[in-house]
Amino acid sequence: MRMSEIFAPTLREVPAEAEIASHKLMLRAALMRKTMAGVYTYLPLGWRSIRKVEQIVREEMDRQCGQELFMPALQNPEPWQRTGRYDDYGSEMFKFKDRGGREVCLGPTHEENITTHVADEVRSYRQLPKLLYQIQTKFRDEIRPRYGVMRGREFIMKDLYSFDADQKGLDKSFERMYEAYCRAFTRMGLDFLIVEADSGAIGGKVSKEYMAIADIGEADIVVCEKCSYGANVERAEITARPEACPCDCPPKSKVETPDVRTIEQLEKYLSVPADRMIKTLVYLADGEPVVALIRGDRELNELKLRNAVGAKEVALADEETILKVTGAPVGFAGPVGIRCAKVLADFEIPAVKCGVSGANEKDVHYKDLCYGRDFGPFELADLRNAVAGDMCPECSNPLIAKKGIEVGHLFKLGTKYSVPLGCTYLDDKGESHPMVMGCYGIGITRCVAAIIEQHSDEKGIIWPMSVAPYQCLVVVVNTTDERQSRAGEVLYAQLKEAGVEVVLDDRDERPGVKFNDADLIGIPIRVTIGQKGLDKGCVELKMRRDSQAVLIPVEDAAKQIRAIVGAEIEGLDPDKR
RNA sequence: CGAGGUGUAGCGCAGUUUGGUAGCGCGCUUGGUUCGGGACCAAGAGGCCCCGGGUUCAAGUCCCGGCACCUCGACCA
C-alpha cells in the first residue's frame, strides 16, 4: 500500500469528544470514525488490526477444538422469553417490531440462539462435547456509551459456547478456554490479569475475567502478589472476622448534629474518623425494605447484599421508605431502634469501638455505640467491597488494588439455559439429561483499544507486531529526489516479495509530516530512505518503540526486515518464549 | 434516567453578555520557492451558525419546544 493512495485521514488535532488515549489515537491515527454515540465505522487501518486480533482469537479457539459458525444479529424473541431474559436483560436489549408488527430484537449475546440449535440437533452423549463459536457484531443499548470503542453500543465479540454431558466435561472445556485466552491475549501483546468475577446477567456460578491492566480501566480489582489470586472488588471475598469490641466504651449518648447528614460532614463536625461510624443504608430487596450496616469508610457492595438476602434485585430505598423505617429524614438513620424486619451487619460492625451513627431522629446522632450492648445482634455478612490491604482469601497476604479493562470473560453456566430450552441428551443408559454449558467472550474491538492503552506514547500508537495494521513503513524523505524515490520503490517491491506487510510513504510532503504520521500510526518498523543514508549505500531502520535508528546496507534491508518481523511475532508466541 | 456542559467550514475554536455584512488557526485547491521532525509567499474554494416555532424592520445572538453529542453516577465483552 502507498500512503499517497491509502484512505487514512490522520488528524493533527485531537477531536474534542475523546477523553482517553486509545480513543484519541483511534480517531487521530485514522483507525475509525464515529457514526453515532457508541457506534463506529472502522477505516482500513483500524479494520486491519481488528482482523488480526480476530485471527489470533480464531486460531486459539480452533486449537482447542472450537468450531466457528455464524449466528444472526437479528433475533427471535421467543427463546429469550422462555429463558426469562427478554425481561431480565431489560432495556439494554434493542427491541423493535417488523412490518408485520412482530417483535424482533438485536442479539446482545447468543446463548438462546445457539442452545436452541444444539437442542434440536444433538441427541447423544456420543456427540458431546461441542465447542461452538462465532466472531460477530453485538448490540447492547448501553446506558452510557463511553471511551470510544471501550464501551460501544455495537461492537465485535468472539463468543464461544460449550456443551458438555456433565460437570466434569464442563470443567475440561473451561480449562481449554482458560488456556486459549491466556495464549490469545499474550499473542496480542496485552499485559493482563485473571480475576474472580461475578457472573451478572449471563448467569451461572463460576466466572473469571481477563483484565488488561490500565489506569483508565473501568473495573476495580484486587490482586495478591504472593499467590496468583485476583478478583473484581465486588466479587473478592473478605475473610477477616475482626474481634468484637470489648464494650468498655462510655455509655451511649445523643449529640445534636443540625443538618449534618453525610459521613464527611460528620467526620468534621464530631472529629471522629469514618472507620468509627456505622453507615446505615436502607435498601429495597425485591420491594421489601432491608437495612445494611457497614463501616463509614467502606463501600457497600450491592451484589453481596443481594446474595446475602437472597433477592433478585436490590436498590437504594426512596425517601418515603426511609422515613417509615427510621422515623427520620435521610441522613440520620442508625441501628438503634430501627424498625425493619431484616437488618444485616457487615462482619466489621461488631468490632467498631465507640461507634457513631444516626439516632433515627432529625438532627441527632448517637456516639459511643457498641454492637450487642446498644444495638443488635443482627445477622452478620460480608457486605462491602474489597480494598487494598484486605487479606488475600487464599494466602492471607495483603491485597493490592489495580484497575483493569475487561477484555475477556469465562462463565460456567451449568444448566441455566439448557433446562428452559430443552437442550438435553441421552446417556449410555438411555436416560435424558440437560447439557452442562459454559460461555466465553472476548471483546475484539475492546482488545484493540486496550492494546493501544498499553502500547502508546505522546506521539501515537506503538503497535505490537502481531496486531499492527502493517508491519513496516518505508519513508522516502524527499520524493522529488530521483535517487531516493527509486530506492524506495525498489525496497517496497522487495519487501512485498518477501511477504512483509509494507506501506510506502511516497507522498510529496515535508519529512516532518511523514515522520509525525509514522509515529502516530505506529507501524512497528520504520525504514527511512534519505540522502544521508544513501550516500553510504544504506537505509535507516528504526523500531517505533526505540528512539535510535541504525544504518543497514540497502541490499540487506529486505532480508533483515523480514527476519525482524518473524522474530517479533515469535517473541509474543507462548510456544516460542 | 438523575446532575452538569456543548452544538458556528473537514478538525480545533472565537463571535452570543449589549440583535445590525459569518470570523481565526489548521487542513483542502492552484501557482511558485522549498525538502532529514507538522515550511514559506501568493491566489482561492468551502457555512440550513443542530432542528422547528416565536419576538423583531432585522436573530448565530433574545424567547419557547425538540434533537444530537460530551462529562459525572447504576450495567457490561
JSON list of C-alpha atoms in Angstrom, two decimals, chain A residues 341-493:
[
{"chain": "A", "resi": 341, "resn": "ALA", "atom": "CA", "xyz": [-37.68, -6.87, 59.87]},
{"chain": "A", "resi": 342, "resn": "LYS", "atom": "CA", "xyz": [-34.39, -7.57, 58.17]},
{"chain": "A", "resi": 343, "resn": "VAL", "atom": "CA", "xyz": [-31.16, -5.95, 59.32]},
{"chain": "A", "resi": 344, "resn": "LEU", "atom": "CA", "xyz": [-27.76, -7.16, 58.16]},
{"chain": "A", "resi": 345, "resn": "ALA", "atom": "CA", "xyz": [-24.43, -6.01, 59.55]},
{"chain": "A", "resi": 346, "resn": "ASP", "atom": "CA", "xyz": [-21.07, -6.33, 57.90]},
{"chain": "A", "resi": 347, "resn": "PHE", "atom": "CA", "xyz": [-18.56, -8.54, 59.71]},
{"chain": "A", "resi": 348, "resn": "GLU", "atom": "CA", "xyz": [-16.63, -5.43, 60.72]},
{"chain": "A", "resi": 349, "resn": "ILE", "atom": "CA", "xyz": [-19.51, -3.84, 62.61]},
{"chain": "A", "resi": 350, "resn": "PRO", "atom": "CA", "xyz": [-19.11, -5.74, 65.94]},
{"chain": "A", "resi": 351, "resn": "ALA", "atom": "CA", "xyz": [-15.52, -4.51, 66.07]},
{"chain": "A", "resi": 352, "resn": "VAL", "atom": "CA", "xyz": [-16.39, -0.82, 65.81]},
{"chain": "A", "resi": 353, "resn": "LYS", "atom": "CA", "xyz": [-15.34, 0.87, 69.06]},
{"chain": "A", "resi": 354, "resn": "CYS", "atom": "CA", "xyz": [-17.34, 3.79, 70.47]},
{"chain": "A", "resi": 355, "resn": "GLY", "atom": "CA", "xyz": [-19.30, 3.93, 67.24]},
{"chain": "A", "resi": 356, "resn": "VAL", "atom": "CA", "xyz": [-21.19, 6.89, 65.83]},
{"chain": "A", "resi": 357, "resn": "SER", "atom": "CA", "xyz": [-24.42, 6.66, 63.88]},
{"chain": "A", "resi": 358, "resn": "GLY", "atom": "CA", "xyz": [-27.70, 8.39, 63.27]},
{"chain": "A", "resi": 359, "resn": "ALA", "atom": "CA", "xyz": [-30.28, 8.28, 66.07]},
{"chain": "A", "resi": 360, "resn": "ASN", "atom": "CA", "xyz": [-33.28, 7.87, 63.76]},
{"chain": "A", "resi": 361, "resn": "GLU", "atom": "CA", "xyz": [-34.24, 11.36, 64.76]},
{"chain": "A", "resi": 362, "resn": "LYS", "atom": "CA", "xyz": [-33.77, 14.56, 62.76]},
{"chain": "A", "resi": 363, "resn": "ASP", "atom": "CA", "xyz": [-30.52, 16.41, 63.55]},
{"chain": "A", "resi": 364, "resn": "VAL", "atom": "CA", "xyz": [-29.42, 13.87, 66.19]},
{"chain": "A", "resi": 365, "resn": "HIS", "atom": "CA", "xyz": [-26.66, 11.24, 66.20]},
{"chain": "A", "resi": 366, "resn": "TYR", "atom": "CA", "xyz": [-25.56, 8.72, 68.80]},
{"chain": "A", "resi": 367, "resn": "LYS", "atom": "CA", "xyz": [-21.99, 8.35, 69.97]},
{"chain": "A", "resi": 368, "resn": "ASP", "atom": "CA", "xyz": [-20.23, 5.60, 71.93]},
{"chain": "A", "resi": 369, "resn": "LEU", "atom": "CA", "xyz": [-22.29, 2.81, 70.43]},
{"chain": "A", "resi": 370, "resn": "CYS", "atom": "CA", "xyz": [-21.30, -0.81, 70.96]},
{"chain": "A", "resi": 371, "resn": "TYR", "atom": "CA", "xyz": [-22.58, -3.75, 68.96]},
{"chain": "A", "resi": 372, "resn": "GLY", "atom": "CA", "xyz": [-24.51, -6.15, 71.17]},
{"chain": "A", "resi": 373, "resn": "ARG", "atom": "CA", "xyz": [-24.71, -3.69, 74.05]},
{"chain": "A", "resi": 374, "resn": "ASP", "atom": "CA", "xyz": [-26.59, -0.86, 72.33]},
{"chain": "A", "resi": 375, "resn": "PHE", "atom": "CA", "xyz": [-27.92, -2.49, 69.18]},
{"chain": "A", "resi": 376, "resn": "GLY", "atom": "CA", "xyz": [-28.26, -5.87, 67.59]},
{"chain": "A", "resi": 377, "resn": "PRO", "atom": "CA", "xyz": [-27.26, -8.59, 67.44]},
{"chain": "A", "resi": 378, "resn": "PHE", "atom": "CA", "xyz": [-28.02, -8.77, 63.74]},
{"chain": "A", "resi": 379, "resn": "GLU", "atom": "CA", "xyz": [-27.25, -11.27, 61.05]},
{"chain": "A", "resi": 380, "resn": "LEU", "atom": "CA", "xyz": [-23.59, -10.79, 60.08]},
{"chain": "A", "resi": 381, "resn": "ALA", "atom": "CA", "xyz": [-22.47, -10.96, 56.46]},
{"chain": "A", "resi": 382, "resn": "ASP", "atom": "CA", "xyz": [-19.76, -9.91, 54.05]},
{"chain": "A", "resi": 383, "resn": "LEU", "atom": "CA", "xyz": [-21.30, -6.79, 52.54]},
{"chain": "A", "resi": 384, "resn": "ARG", "atom": "CA", "xyz": [-18.53, -4.48, 51.46]},
{"chain": "A", "resi": 385, "resn": "ASN", "atom": "CA", "xyz": [-16.21, -4.03, 48.51]},
{"chain": "A", "resi": 386, "resn": "ALA", "atom": "CA", "xyz": [-12.67, -5.25, 48.99]},
{"chain": "A", "resi": 387, "resn": "VAL", "atom": "CA", "xyz": [-9.95, -2.63, 49.20]},
{"chain": "A", "resi": 388, "resn": "ALA", "atom": "CA", "xyz": [-6.17, -2.62, 49.07]},
{"chain": "A", "resi": 389, "resn": "GLY", "atom": "CA", "xyz": [-4.85, -4.04, 52.30]},
{"chain": "A", "resi": 390, "resn": "ASP", "atom": "CA", "xyz": [-7.60, -6.63, 52.79]},
{"chain": "A", "resi": 391, "resn": "MET", "atom": "CA", "xyz": [-6.27, -10.15, 53.25]},
{"chain": "A", "resi": 392, "resn": "CYS", "atom": "CA", "xyz": [-5.95, -12.49, 50.32]},
{"chain": "A", "resi": 393, "resn": "PRO", "atom": "CA", "xyz": [-8.55, -15.24, 50.84]},
{"chain": "A", "resi": 394, "resn": "GLU", "atom": "CA", "xyz": [-6.06, -17.81, 49.53]},
{"chain": "A", "resi": 395, "resn": "CYS", "atom": "CA", "xyz": [-2.87, -16.93, 51.36]},
{"chain": "A", "resi": 396, "resn": "SER", "atom": "CA", "xyz": [-3.68, -14.07, 53.77]},
{"chain": "A", "resi": 397, "resn": "ASN", "atom": "CA", "xyz": [-1.17, -11.74, 52.14]},
{"chain": "A", "resi": 398, "resn": "PRO", "atom": "CA", "xyz": [-2.39, -8.11, 51.90]},
{"chain": "A", "resi": 399, "resn": "LEU", "atom": "CA", "xyz": [-4.05, -7.41, 48.55]},
{"chain": "A", "resi": 400, "resn": "ILE", "atom": "CA", "xyz": [-3.14, -4.54, 46.26]},
{"chain": "A", "resi": 401, "resn": "ALA", "atom": "CA", "xyz": [-5.59, -2.56, 44.12]},
{"chain": "A", "resi": 402, "resn": "LYS", "atom": "CA", "xyz": [-5.44, -2.19, 40.35]},
{"chain": "A", "resi": 403, "resn": "LYS", "atom": "CA", "xyz": [-7.65, -1.05, 37.52]},
{"chain": "A", "resi": 404, "resn": "GLY", "atom": "CA", "xyz": [-8.41, -3.15, 34.52]},
{"chain": "A", "resi": 405, "resn": "ILE", "atom": "CA", "xyz": [-10.20, -3.27, 31.20]},
{"chain": "A", "resi": 406, "resn": "GLU", "atom": "CA", "xyz": [-12.32, -6.37, 30.96]},
{"chain": "A", "resi": 407, "resn": "VAL", "atom": "CA", "xyz": [-11.26, -7.94, 27.67]},
{"chain": "A", "resi": 408, "resn": "GLY", "atom": "CA", "xyz": [-12.49, -11.46, 28.27]},
{"chain": "A", "resi": 409, "resn": "HIS", "atom": "CA", "xyz": [-14.87, -13.36, 30.48]},
{"chain": "A", "resi": 410, "resn": "LEU", "atom": "CA", "xyz": [-15.35, -17.08, 31.16]},
{"chain": "A", "resi": 411, "resn": "PHE", "atom": "CA", "xyz": [-18.58, -18.40, 32.66]},
{"chain": "A", "resi": 412, "resn": "LYS", "atom": "CA", "xyz": [-19.64, -21.79, 33.88]},
{"chain": "A", "resi": 413, "resn": "LEU", "atom": "CA", "xyz": [-23.33, -21.61, 33.12]},
{"chain": "A", "resi": 414, "resn": "GLY", "atom": "CA", "xyz": [-24.43, -25.06, 34.20]},
{"chain": "A", "resi": 415, "resn": "THR", "atom": "CA", "xyz": [-27.97, -25.80, 33.06]},
{"chain": "A", "resi": 416, "resn": "LYS", "atom": "CA", "xyz": [-29.39, -22.28, 33.25]},
{"chain": "A", "resi": 417, "resn": "TYR", "atom": "CA", "xyz": [-30.16, -22.29, 29.52]},
{"chain": "A", "resi": 418, "resn": "SER", "atom": "CA", "xyz": [-30.27, -25.96, 28.67]},
{"chain": "A", "resi": 419, "resn": "VAL", "atom": "CA", "xyz": [-33.19, -26.66, 31.03]},
{"chain": "A", "resi": 420, "resn": "PRO", "atom": "CA", "xyz": [-35.65, -23.97, 29.87]},
{"chain": "A", "resi": 421, "resn": "LEU", "atom": "CA", "xyz": [-34.70, -24.53, 26.22]},
{"chain": "A", "resi": 422, "resn": "GLY", "atom": "CA", "xyz": [-34.90, -28.32, 26.45]},
{"chain": "A", "resi": 423, "resn": "CYS", "atom": "CA", "xyz": [-31.30, -28.89, 25.43]},
{"chain": "A", "resi": 424, "resn": "THR", "atom": "CA", "xyz": [-30.90, -32.49, 26.55]},
{"chain": "A", "resi": 425, "resn": "TYR", "atom": "CA", "xyz": [-29.04, -35.63, 25.52]},
{"chain": "A", "resi": 426, "resn": "LEU", "atom": "CA", "xyz": [-29.38, -39.35, 26.19]},
{"chain": "A", "resi": 427, "resn": "ASP", "atom": "CA", "xyz": [-26.65, -41.04, 28.21]},
{"chain": "A", "resi": 428, "resn": "ASP", "atom": "CA", "xyz": [-25.39, -44.59, 27.70]},
{"chain": "A", "resi": 429, "resn": "LYS", "atom": "CA", "xyz": [-28.32, -45.95, 29.69]},
{"chain": "A", "resi": 430, "resn": "GLY", "atom": "CA", "xyz": [-30.81, -44.09, 27.54]},
{"chain": "A", "resi": 431, "resn": "GLU", "atom": "CA", "xyz": [-31.60, -41.56, 30.26]},
{"chain": "A", "resi": 432, "resn": "SER", "atom": "CA", "xyz": [-32.15, -37.92, 29.38]},
{"chain": "A", "resi": 433, "resn": "HIS", "atom": "CA", "xyz": [-30.10, -35.12, 30.99]},
{"chain": "A", "resi": 434, "resn": "PRO", "atom": "CA", "xyz": [-29.74, -31.40, 30.37]},
{"chain": "A", "resi": 435, "resn": "MET", "atom": "CA", "xyz": [-26.43, -30.43, 28.84]},
{"chain": "A", "resi": 436, "resn": "VAL", "atom": "CA", "xyz": [-24.00, -28.56, 31.04]},
{"chain": "A", "resi": 437, "resn": "MET", "atom": "CA", "xyz": [-22.97, -25.32, 29.41]},
{"chain": "A", "resi": 438, "resn": "GLY", "atom": "CA", "xyz": [-20.30, -22.67, 29.54]},
{"chain": "A", "resi": 439, "resn": "CYS", "atom": "CA", "xyz": [-19.88, -19.42, 27.65]},
{"chain": "A", "resi": 440, "resn": "TYR", "atom": "CA", "xyz": [-16.75, -17.47, 26.92]},
{"chain": "A", "resi": 441, "resn": "GLY", "atom": "CA", "xyz": [-16.47, -13.97, 25.46]},
{"chain": "A", "resi": 442, "resn": "ILE", "atom": "CA", "xyz": [-13.70, -11.79, 24.13]},
{"chain": "A", "resi": 443, "resn": "GLY", "atom": "CA", "xyz": [-14.39, -8.17, 23.23]},
{"chain": "A", "resi": 444, "resn": "ILE", "atom": "CA", "xyz": [-12.44, -7.93, 19.98]},
{"chain": "A", "resi": 445, "resn": "THR", "atom": "CA", "xyz": [-12.80, -4.21, 19.42]},
{"chain": "A", "resi": 446, "resn": "ARG", "atom": "CA", "xyz": [-12.22, -3.59, 23.10]},
{"chain": "A", "resi": 447, "resn": "CYS", "atom": "CA", "xyz": [-8.98, -5.56, 22.85]},
{"chain": "A", "resi": 448, "resn": "VAL", "atom": "CA", "xyz": [-7.77, -3.17, 20.17]},
{"chain": "A", "resi": 449, "resn": "ALA", "atom": "CA", "xyz": [-8.46, -0.21, 22.48]},
{"chain": "A", "resi": 450, "resn": "ALA", "atom": "CA", "xyz": [-6.76, -2.00, 25.39]},
{"chain": "A", "resi": 451, "resn": "ILE", "atom": "CA", "xyz": [-3.70, -2.75, 23.26]},
{"chain": "A", "resi": 452, "resn": "ILE", "atom": "CA", "xyz": [-3.42, 0.93, 22.39]},
{"chain": "A", "resi": 453, "resn": "GLU", "atom": "CA", "xyz": [-3.83, 1.94, 26.04]},
{"chain": "A", "resi": 454, "resn": "GLN", "atom": "CA", "xyz": [-0.88, -0.26, 26.87]},
{"chain": "A", "resi": 455, "resn": "HIS", "atom": "CA", "xyz": [1.21, 0.48, 23.78]},
{"chain": "A", "resi": 456, "resn": "SER", "atom": "CA", "xyz": [1.35, 4.18, 23.04]},
{"chain": "A", "resi": 457, "resn": "ASP", "atom": "CA", "xyz": [3.23, 7.37, 23.90]},
{"chain": "A", "resi": 458, "resn": "GLU", "atom": "CA", "xyz": [2.65, 11.13, 23.46]},
{"chain": "A", "resi": 459, "resn": "LYS", "atom": "CA", "xyz": [3.27, 10.80, 19.75]},
{"chain": "A", "resi": 460, "resn": "GLY", "atom": "CA", "xyz": [0.99, 7.93, 18.95]},
{"chain": "A", "resi": 461, "resn": "ILE", "atom": "CA", "xyz": [0.47, 4.20, 18.86]},
{"chain": "A", "resi": 462, "resn": "ILE", "atom": "CA", "xyz": [3.29, 1.65, 19.22]},
{"chain": "A", "resi": 463, "resn": "TRP", "atom": "CA", "xyz": [1.72, -1.48, 17.76]},
{"chain": "A", "resi": 464, "resn": "PRO", "atom": "CA", "xyz": [2.90, -4.93, 18.79]},
{"chain": "A", "resi": 465, "resn": "MET", "atom": "CA", "xyz": [3.95, -6.66, 15.57]},
{"chain": "A", "resi": 466, "resn": "SER", "atom": "CA", "xyz": [1.21, -9.30, 15.82]},
{"chain": "A", "resi": 467, "resn": "VAL", "atom": "CA", "xyz": [-1.64, -6.82, 15.57]},
{"chain": "A", "resi": 468, "resn": "ALA", "atom": "CA", "xyz": [-0.12, -3.89, 13.68]},
{"chain": "A", "resi": 469, "resn": "PRO", "atom": "CA", "xyz": [-2.11, -2.87, 10.60]},
{"chain": "A", "resi": 470, "resn": "TYR", "atom": "CA", "xyz": [1.13, -3.10, 8.63]},
{"chain": "A", "resi": 471, "resn": "GLN", "atom": "CA", "xyz": [4.50, -4.41, 9.73]},
{"chain": "A", "resi": 472, "resn": "CYS", "atom": "CA", "xyz": [6.85, -1.98, 8.02]},
{"chain": "A", "resi": 473, "resn": "LEU", "atom": "CA", "xyz": [6.69, 1.60, 6.78]},
{"chain": "A", "resi": 474, "resn": "VAL", "atom": "CA", "xyz": [9.17, 2.85, 4.20]},
{"chain": "A", "resi": 475, "resn": "VAL", "atom": "CA", "xyz": [9.55, 6.63, 4.34]},
{"chain": "A", "resi": 476, "resn": "VAL", "atom": "CA", "xyz": [11.13, 8.39, 1.39]},
{"chain": "A", "resi": 477, "resn": "VAL", "atom": "CA", "xyz": [12.44, 11.63, 2.84]},
{"chain": "A", "resi": 478, "resn": "ASN", "atom": "CA", "xyz": [12.36, 13.66, -0.38]},
{"chain": "A", "resi": 479, "resn": "THR", "atom": "CA", "xyz": [10.30, 12.19, -3.18]},
{"chain": "A", "resi": 480, "resn": "THR", "atom": "CA", "xyz": [11.48, 14.84, -5.64]},
{"chain": "A", "resi": 481, "resn": "ASP", "atom": "CA", "xyz": [14.94, 13.32, -5.41]},
{"chain": "A", "resi": 482, "resn": "GLU", "atom": "CA", "xyz": [15.07, 10.68, -8.13]},
{"chain": "A", "resi": 483, "resn": "ARG", "atom": "CA", "xyz": [17.63, 8.53, -6.31]},
{"chain": "A", "resi": 484, "resn": "GLN", "atom": "CA", "xyz": [15.62, 8.37, -3.06]},
{"chain": "A", "resi": 485, "resn": "SER", "atom": "CA", "xyz": [12.38, 7.81, -4.84]},
{"chain": "A", "resi": 486, "resn": "ARG", "atom": "CA", "xyz": [13.82, 4.93, -6.88]},
{"chain": "A", "resi": 487, "resn": "ALA", "atom": "CA", "xyz": [15.43, 3.31, -3.82]},
{"chain": "A", "resi": 488, "resn": "GLY", "atom": "CA", "xyz": [12.06, 3.49, -2.05]},
{"chain": "A", "resi": 489, "resn": "GLU", "atom": "CA", "xyz": [10.26, 1.77, -4.93]},
{"chain": "A", "resi": 490, "resn": "VAL", "atom": "CA", "xyz": [12.87, -0.98, -5.09]},
{"chain": "A", "resi": 491, "resn": "LEU", "atom": "CA", "xyz": [12.78, -1.73, -1.36]},
{"chain": "A", "resi": 492, "resn": "TYR", "atom": "CA", "xyz": [8.98, -1.58, -1.37]},
{"chain": "A", "resi": 493, "resn": "ALA", "atom": "CA", "xyz": [8.87, -4.20, -4.12]}
]
